[in-house]
Coordinates of N, CA, C and O in Angstrom, one line a residue:
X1 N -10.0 -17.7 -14.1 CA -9.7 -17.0 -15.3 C -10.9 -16.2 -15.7 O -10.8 -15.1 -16.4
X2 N -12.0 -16.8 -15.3 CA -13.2 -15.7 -16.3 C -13.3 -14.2 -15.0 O -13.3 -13.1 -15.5
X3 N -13.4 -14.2 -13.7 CA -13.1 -12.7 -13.2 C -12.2 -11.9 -13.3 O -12.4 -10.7 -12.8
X4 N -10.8 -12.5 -14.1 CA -10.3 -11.0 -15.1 C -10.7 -10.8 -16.5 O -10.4 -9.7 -17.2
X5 N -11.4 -12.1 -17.0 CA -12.5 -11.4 -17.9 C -13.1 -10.2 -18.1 O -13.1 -9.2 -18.8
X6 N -13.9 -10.8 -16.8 CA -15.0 -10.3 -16.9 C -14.8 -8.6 -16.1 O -15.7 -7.9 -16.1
X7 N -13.6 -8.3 -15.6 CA -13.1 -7.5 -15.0 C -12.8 -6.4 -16.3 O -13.2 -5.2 -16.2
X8 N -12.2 -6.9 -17.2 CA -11.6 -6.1 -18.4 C -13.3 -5.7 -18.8 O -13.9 -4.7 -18.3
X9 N -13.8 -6.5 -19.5 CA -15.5 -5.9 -19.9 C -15.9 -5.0 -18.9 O -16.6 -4.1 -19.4
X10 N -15.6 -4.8 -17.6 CA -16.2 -4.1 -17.0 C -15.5 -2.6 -16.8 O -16.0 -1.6 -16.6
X11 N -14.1 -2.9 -17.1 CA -13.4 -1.9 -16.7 C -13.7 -1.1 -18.4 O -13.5 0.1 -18.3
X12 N -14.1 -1.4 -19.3 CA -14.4 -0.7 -20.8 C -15.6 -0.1 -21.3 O -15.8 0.7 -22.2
X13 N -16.7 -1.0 -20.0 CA -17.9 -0.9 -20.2 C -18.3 0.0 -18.6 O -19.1 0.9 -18.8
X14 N -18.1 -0.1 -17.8 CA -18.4 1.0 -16.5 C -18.7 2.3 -17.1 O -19.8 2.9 -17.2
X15 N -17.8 2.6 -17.3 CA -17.5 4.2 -17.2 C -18.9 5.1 -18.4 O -19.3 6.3 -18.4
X16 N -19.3 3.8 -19.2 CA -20.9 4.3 -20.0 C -22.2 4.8 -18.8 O -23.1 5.5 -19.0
X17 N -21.8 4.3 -17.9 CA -23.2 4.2 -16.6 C -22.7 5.6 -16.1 O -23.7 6.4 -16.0
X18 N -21.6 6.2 -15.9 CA -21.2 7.5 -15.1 C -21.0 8.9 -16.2 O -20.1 8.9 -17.1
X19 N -21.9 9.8 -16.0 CA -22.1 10.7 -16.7 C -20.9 11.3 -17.5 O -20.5 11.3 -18.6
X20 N -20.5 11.8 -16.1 CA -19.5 13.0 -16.1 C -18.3 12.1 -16.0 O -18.1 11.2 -15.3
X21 N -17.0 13.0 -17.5 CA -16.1 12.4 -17.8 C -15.2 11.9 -16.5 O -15.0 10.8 -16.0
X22 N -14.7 13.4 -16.0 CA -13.7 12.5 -15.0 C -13.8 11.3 -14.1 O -12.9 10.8 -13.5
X23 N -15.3 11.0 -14.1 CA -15.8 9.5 -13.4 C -15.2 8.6 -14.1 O -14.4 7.7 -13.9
X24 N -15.7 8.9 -14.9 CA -15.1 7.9 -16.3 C -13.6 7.4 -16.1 O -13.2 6.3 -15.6
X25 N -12.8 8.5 -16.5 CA -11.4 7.8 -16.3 C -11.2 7.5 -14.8 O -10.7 6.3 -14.7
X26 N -11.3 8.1 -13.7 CA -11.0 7.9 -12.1 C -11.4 6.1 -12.6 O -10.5 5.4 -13.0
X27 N -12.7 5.6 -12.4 CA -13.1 4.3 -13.1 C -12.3 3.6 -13.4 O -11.7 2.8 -12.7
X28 N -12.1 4.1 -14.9 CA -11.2 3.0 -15.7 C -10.0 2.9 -14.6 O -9.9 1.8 -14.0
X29 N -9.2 4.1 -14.2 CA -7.8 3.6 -13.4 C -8.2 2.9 -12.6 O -7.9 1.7 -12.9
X30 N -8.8 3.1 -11.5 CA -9.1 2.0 -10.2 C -9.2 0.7 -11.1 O -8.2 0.0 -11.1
X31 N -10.3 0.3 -12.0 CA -10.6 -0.8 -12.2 C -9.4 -1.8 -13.0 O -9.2 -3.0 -12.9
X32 N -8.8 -0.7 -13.7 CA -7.2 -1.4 -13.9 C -6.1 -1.8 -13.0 O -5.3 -2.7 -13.2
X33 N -6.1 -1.1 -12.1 CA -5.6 -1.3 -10.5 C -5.8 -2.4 -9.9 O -5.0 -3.2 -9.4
X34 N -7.0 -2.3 -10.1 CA -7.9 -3.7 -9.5 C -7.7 -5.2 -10.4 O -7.7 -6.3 -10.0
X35 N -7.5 -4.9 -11.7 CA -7.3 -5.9 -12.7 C -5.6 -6.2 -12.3 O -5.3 -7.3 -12.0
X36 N -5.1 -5.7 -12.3 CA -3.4 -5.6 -12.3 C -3.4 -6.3 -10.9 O -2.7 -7.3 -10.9
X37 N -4.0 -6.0 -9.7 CA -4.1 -7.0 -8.5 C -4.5 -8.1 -8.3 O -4.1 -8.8 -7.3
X38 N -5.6 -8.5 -9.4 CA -6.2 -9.7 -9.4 C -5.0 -10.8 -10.5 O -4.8 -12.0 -10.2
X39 N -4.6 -10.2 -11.5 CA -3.5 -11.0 -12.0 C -2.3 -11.5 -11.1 O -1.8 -12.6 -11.0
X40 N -2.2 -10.4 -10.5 CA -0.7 -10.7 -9.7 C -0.9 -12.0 -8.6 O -0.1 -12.9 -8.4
X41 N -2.5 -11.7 -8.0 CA -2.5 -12.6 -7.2 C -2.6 -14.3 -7.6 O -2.3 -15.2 -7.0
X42 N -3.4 -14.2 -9.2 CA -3.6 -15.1 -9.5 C -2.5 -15.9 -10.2 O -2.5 -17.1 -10.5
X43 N -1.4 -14.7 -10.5 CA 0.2 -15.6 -10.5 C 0.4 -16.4 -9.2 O 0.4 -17.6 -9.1
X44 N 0.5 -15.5 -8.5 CA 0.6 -16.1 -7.0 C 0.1 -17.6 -7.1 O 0.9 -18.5 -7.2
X45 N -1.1 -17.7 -7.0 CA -1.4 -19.1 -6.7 C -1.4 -20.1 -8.0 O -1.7 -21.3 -7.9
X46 N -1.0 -19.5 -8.9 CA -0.4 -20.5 -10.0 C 1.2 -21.4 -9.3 O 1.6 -22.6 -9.2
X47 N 2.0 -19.8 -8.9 CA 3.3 -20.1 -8.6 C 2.8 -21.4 -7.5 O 3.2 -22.6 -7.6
X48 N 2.2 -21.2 -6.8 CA 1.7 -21.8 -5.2 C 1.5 -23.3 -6.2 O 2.5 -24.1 -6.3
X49 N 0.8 -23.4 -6.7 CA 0.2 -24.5 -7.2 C 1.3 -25.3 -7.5 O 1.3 -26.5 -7.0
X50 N 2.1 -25.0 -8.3 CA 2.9 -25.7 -9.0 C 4.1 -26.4 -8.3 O 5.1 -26.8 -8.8
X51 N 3.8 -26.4 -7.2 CA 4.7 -27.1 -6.2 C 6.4 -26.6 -5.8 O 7.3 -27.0 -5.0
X52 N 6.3 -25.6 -6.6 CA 8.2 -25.2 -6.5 C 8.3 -25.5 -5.2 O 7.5 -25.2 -4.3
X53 N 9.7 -26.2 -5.1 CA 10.2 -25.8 -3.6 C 10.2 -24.6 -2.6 O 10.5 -23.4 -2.9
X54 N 10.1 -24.7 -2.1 CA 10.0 -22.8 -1.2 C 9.1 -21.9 -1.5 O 9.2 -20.7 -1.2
X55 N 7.7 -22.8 -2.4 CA 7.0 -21.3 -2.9 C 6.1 -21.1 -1.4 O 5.9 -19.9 -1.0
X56 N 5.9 -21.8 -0.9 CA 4.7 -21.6 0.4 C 5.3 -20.8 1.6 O 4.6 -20.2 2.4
X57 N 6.8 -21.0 1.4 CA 7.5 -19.7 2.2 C 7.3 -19.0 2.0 O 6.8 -18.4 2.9
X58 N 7.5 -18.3 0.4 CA 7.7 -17.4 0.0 C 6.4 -16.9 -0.3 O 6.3 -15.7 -0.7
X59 N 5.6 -17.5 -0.2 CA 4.1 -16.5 -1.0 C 3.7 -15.6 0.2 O 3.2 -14.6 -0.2
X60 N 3.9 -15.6 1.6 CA 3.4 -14.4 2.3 C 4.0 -13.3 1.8 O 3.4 -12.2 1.5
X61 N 5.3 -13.5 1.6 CA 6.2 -12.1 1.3 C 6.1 -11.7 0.0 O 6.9 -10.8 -0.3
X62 N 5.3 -12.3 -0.9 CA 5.1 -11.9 -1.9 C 3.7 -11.6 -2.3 O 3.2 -11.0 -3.2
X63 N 3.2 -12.2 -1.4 CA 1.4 -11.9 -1.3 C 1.6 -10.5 -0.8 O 1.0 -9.5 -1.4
X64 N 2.4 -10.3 0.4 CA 2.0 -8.9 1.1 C 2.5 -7.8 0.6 O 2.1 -6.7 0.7
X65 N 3.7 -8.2 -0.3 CA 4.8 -6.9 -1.2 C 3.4 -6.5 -2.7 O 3.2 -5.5 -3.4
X66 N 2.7 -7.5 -2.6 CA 1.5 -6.8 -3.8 C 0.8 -6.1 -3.3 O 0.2 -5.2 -3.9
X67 N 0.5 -6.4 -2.1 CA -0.6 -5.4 -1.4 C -0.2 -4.2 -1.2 O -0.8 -3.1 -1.6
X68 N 1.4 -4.3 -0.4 CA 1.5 -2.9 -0.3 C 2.2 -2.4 -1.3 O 3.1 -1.7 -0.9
X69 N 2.2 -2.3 -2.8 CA 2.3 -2.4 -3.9 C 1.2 -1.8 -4.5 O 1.5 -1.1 -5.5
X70 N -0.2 -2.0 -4.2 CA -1.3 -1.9 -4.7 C -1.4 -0.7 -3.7 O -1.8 0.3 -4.3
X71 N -1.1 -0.5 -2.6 CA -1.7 0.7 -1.7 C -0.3 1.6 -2.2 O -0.6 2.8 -2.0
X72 N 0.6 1.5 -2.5 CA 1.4 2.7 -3.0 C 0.8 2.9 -4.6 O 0.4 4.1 -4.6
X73 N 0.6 2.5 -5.5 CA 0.1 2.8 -6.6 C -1.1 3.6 -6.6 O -1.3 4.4 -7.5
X74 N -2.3 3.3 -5.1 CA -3.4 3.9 -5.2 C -3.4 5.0 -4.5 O -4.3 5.8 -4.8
X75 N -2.4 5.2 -3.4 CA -2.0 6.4 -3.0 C -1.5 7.1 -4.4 O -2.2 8.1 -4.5
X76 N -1.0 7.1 -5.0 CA -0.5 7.9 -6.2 C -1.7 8.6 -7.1 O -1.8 9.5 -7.9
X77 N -2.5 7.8 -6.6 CA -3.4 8.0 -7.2 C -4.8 9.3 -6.5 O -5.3 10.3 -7.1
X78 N -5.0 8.8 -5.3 CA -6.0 9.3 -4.6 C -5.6 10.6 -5.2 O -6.4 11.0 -6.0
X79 N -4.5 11.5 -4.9 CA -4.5 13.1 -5.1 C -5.3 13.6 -6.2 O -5.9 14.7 -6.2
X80 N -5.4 12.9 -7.3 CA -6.1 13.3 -8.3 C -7.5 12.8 -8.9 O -7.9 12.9 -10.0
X81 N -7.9 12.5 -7.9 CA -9.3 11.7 -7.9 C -10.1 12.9 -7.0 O -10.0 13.3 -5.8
X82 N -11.2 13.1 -8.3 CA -12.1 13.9 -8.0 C -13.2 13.1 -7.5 O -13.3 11.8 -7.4
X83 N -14.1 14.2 -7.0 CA -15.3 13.9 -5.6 C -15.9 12.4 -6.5 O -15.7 12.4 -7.7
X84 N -16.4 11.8 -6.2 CA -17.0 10.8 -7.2 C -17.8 9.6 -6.5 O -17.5 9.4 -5.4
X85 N -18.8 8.8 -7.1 CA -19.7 8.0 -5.9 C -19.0 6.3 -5.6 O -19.5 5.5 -4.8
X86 N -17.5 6.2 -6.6 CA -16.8 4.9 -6.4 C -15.8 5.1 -5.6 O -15.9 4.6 -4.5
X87 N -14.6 5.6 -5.9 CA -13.3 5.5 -5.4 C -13.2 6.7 -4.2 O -13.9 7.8 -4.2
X88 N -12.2 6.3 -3.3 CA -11.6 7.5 -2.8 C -12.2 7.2 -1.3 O -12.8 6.2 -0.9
X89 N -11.7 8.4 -0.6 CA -12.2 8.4 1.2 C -13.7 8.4 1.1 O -14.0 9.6 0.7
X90 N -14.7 7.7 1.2 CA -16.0 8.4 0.8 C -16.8 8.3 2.1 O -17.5 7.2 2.3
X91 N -16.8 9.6 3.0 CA -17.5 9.5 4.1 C -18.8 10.7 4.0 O -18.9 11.3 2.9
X92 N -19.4 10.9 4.8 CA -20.2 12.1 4.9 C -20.2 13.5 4.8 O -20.9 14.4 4.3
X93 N -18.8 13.4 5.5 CA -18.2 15.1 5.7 C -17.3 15.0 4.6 O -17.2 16.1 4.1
X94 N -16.6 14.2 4.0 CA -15.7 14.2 2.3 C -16.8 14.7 1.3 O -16.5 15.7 0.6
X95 N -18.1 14.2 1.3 CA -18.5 14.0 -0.2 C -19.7 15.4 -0.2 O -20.7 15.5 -1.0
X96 N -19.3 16.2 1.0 CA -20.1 17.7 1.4 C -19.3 18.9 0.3 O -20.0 19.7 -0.3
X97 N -18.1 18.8 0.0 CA -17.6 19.5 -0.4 C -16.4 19.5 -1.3 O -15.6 18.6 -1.1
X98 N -16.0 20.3 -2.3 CA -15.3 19.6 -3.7 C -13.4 20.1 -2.8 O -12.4 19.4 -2.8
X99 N -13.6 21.1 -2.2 CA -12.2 21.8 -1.1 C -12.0 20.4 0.0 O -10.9 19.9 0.2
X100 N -13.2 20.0 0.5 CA -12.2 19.3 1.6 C -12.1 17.7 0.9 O -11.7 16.8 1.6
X101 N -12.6 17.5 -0.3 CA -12.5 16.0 -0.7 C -10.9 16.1 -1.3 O -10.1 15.2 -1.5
X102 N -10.6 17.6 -1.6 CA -9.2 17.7 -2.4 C -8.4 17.5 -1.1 O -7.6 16.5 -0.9
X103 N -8.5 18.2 -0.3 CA -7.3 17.8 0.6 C -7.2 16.9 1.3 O -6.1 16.6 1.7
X104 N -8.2 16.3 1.9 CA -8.7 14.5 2.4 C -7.7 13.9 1.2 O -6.7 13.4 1.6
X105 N -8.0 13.8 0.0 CA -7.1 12.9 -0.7 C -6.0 12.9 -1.0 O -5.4 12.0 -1.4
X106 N -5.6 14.8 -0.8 CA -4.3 15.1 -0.9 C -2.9 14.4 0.1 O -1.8 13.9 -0.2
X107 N -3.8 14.8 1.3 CA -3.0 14.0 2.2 C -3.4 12.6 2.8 O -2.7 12.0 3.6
X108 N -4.4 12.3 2.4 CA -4.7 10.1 2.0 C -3.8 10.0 1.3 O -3.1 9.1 1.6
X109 N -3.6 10.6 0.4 CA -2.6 9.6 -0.7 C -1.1 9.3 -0.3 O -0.5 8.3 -0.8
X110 N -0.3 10.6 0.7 CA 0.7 10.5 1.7 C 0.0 9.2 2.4 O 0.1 8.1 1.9
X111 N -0.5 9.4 3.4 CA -1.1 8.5 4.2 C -0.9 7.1 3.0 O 0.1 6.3 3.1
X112 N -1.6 7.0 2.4 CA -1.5 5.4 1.7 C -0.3 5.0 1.4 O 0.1 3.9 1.8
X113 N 0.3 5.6 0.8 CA 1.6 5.7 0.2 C 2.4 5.2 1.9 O 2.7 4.0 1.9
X114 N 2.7 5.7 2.7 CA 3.4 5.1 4.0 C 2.7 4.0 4.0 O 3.4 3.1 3.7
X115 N 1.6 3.7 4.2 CA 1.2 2.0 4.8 C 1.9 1.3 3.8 O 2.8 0.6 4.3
X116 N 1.9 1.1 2.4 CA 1.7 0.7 1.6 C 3.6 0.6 2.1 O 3.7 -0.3 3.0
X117 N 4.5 1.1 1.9 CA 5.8 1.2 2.1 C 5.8 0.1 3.5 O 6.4 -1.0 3.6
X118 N 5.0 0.8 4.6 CA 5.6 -0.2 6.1 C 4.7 -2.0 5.7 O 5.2 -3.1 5.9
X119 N 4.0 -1.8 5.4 CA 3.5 -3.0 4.3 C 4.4 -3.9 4.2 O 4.6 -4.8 5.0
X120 N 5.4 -3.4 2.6 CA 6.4 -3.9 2.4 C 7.6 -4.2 3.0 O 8.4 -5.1 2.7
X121 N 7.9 -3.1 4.0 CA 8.8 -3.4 4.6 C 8.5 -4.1 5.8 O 9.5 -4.7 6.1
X122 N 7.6 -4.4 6.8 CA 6.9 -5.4 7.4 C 7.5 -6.6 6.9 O 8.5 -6.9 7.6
X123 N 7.1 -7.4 5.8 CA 7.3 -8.6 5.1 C 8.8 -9.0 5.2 O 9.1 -10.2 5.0
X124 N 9.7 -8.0 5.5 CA 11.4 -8.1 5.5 C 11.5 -8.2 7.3 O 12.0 -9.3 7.5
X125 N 11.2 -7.6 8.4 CA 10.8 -7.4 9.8 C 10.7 -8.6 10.1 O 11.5 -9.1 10.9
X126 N 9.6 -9.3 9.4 CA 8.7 -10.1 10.3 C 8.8 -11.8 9.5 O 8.1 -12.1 8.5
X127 N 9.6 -12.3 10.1 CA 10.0 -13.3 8.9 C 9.0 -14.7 9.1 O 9.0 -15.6 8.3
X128 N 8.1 -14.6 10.4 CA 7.0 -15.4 10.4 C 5.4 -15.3 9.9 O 4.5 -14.6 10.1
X129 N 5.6 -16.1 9.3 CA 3.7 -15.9 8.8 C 2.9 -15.4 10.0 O 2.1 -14.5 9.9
X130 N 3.0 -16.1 11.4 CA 2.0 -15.7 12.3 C 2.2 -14.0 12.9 O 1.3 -13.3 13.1
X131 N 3.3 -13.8 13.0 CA 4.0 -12.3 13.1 C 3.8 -11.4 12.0 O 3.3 -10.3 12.3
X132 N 4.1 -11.6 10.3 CA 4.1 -10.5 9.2 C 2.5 -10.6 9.3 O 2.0 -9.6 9.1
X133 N 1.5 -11.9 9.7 CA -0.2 -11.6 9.2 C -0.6 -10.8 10.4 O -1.4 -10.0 10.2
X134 N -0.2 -10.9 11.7 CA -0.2 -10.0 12.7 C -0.2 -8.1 12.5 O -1.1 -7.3 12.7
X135 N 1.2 -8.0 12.0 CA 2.1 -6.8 11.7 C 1.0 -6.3 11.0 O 0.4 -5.4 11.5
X136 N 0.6 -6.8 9.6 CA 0.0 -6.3 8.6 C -1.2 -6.0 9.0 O -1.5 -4.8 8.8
X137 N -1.9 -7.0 9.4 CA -3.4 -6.4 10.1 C -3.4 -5.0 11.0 O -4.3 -4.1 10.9
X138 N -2.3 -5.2 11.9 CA -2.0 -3.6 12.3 C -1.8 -2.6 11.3 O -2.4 -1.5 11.1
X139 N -1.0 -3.0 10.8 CA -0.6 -1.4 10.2 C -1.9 -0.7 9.3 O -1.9 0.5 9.2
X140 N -2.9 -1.6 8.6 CA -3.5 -1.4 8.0 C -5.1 -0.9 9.2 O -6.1 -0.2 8.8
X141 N -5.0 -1.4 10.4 CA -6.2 -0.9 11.1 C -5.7 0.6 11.5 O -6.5 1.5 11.2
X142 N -4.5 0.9 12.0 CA -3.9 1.8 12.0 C -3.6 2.7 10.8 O -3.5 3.9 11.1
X143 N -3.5 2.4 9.9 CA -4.2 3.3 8.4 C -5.8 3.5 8.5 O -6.5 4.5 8.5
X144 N -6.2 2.4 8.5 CA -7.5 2.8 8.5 C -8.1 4.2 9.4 O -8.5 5.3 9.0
X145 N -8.1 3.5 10.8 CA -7.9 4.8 11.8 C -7.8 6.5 11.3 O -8.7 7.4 11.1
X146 N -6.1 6.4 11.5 CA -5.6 8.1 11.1 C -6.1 8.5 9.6 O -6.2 9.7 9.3
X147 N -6.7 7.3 8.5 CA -7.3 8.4 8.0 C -9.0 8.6 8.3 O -9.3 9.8 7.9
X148 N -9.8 8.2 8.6 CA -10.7 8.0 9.1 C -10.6 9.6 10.2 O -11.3 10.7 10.0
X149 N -9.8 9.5 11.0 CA -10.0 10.9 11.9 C -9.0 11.8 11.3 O -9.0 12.9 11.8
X150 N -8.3 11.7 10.6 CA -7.8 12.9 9.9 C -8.8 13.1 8.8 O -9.0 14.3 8.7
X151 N -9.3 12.7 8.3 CA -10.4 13.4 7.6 C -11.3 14.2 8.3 O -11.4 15.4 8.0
X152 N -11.9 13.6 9.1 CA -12.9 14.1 10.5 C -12.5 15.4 10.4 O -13.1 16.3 10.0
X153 N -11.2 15.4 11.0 CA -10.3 17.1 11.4 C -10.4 17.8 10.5 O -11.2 18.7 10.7
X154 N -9.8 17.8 9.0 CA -9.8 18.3 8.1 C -11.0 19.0 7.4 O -10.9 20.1 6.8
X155 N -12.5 18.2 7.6 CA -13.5 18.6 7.6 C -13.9 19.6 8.5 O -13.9 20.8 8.1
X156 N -14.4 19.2 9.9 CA -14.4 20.0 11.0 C -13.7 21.5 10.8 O -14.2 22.6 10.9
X157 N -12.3 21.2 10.6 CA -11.1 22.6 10.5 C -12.0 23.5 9.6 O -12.5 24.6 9.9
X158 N -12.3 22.7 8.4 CA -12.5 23.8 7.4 C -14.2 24.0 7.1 O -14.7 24.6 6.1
X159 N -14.9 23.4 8.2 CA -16.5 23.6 8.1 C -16.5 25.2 9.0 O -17.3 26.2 8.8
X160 N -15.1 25.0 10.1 CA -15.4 25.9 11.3 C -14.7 27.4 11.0 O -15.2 28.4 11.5
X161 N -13.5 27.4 9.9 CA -13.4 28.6 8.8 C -14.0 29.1 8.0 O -13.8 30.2 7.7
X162 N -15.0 28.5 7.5 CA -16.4 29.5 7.1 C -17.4 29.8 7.3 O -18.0 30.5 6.6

């Protein structure tokens, strides 16, 4: 109970340390994102706890429908999240330039938004724990990946047009 405390103090009190406003709100959203995920999960293991019949079936497919729940919300997000030193793609060749961090996240946030969806639909696929924790690990190394080298490209492309 006290790390969504202490989550909320932080999510009100961060955004004083970061100068420049749009840090500020980019901030607050993630860290409410992040608060909204730490509740759900901590329903989760309330539910878990409480012995219901069928909850230990059911918590993979409800554990993993938050996650990719959480990566479609933050995909909705990425497009509008300026260059900044917390959230977002943040590699070397992203945080060079304000043009290619916009379209790295333009199309990350496509990109998130599909994991986040095969995520969820995974969890219906794959009706074994050892199979959906399998599935899932893929699909997310494989997000990881394509955005990692589609950024690469995207940078490259537009280092080699000017």
């Amino acid at each position: 109970a006290i790390v969504p405390i202490l989550l909320v103090i932080a999510t009100w009190g961060a955004p004083r340390y970061f100068p420049k406003p749009e840090h500020r709100t980019v901030i607050r959203k993630i860290m409410l994102l992040t608060l909204l995920l730490l509740y759900y999960l901590s329903g989760l293991m309330l539910y878990l706890s409480w012995g219901v019949k069928g909850a230990l079936h059911h918590f993979p497919l409800l554990f993993w429908n938050g996650i990719g729940a959480f990566f479609i919300l933050f995909g909705n997000i990425m497009p509008k999240l300026r260059r900044n030193p917390i959230a977002g793609i943040r590699f070397s060749w992203t945080m060079e330039n304000d043009e290619v961090w916009r379209r790295v996240h333009y199309y990350g946030g496509f990109e998130t938004i599909i994991a986040g969806i095969l995520i969820c639909v995974a969890t219906f696929v794959f009706p074994h724990d050892a199979a959906l924790r399998y599935a899932e690990y893929t699909i997310i190394t494989i997000y990881l990946i394509t955005v990692t080298v589609h950024s690469r490209r995207i940078a490259r492309a537009m280092r080699d047009n000017s």
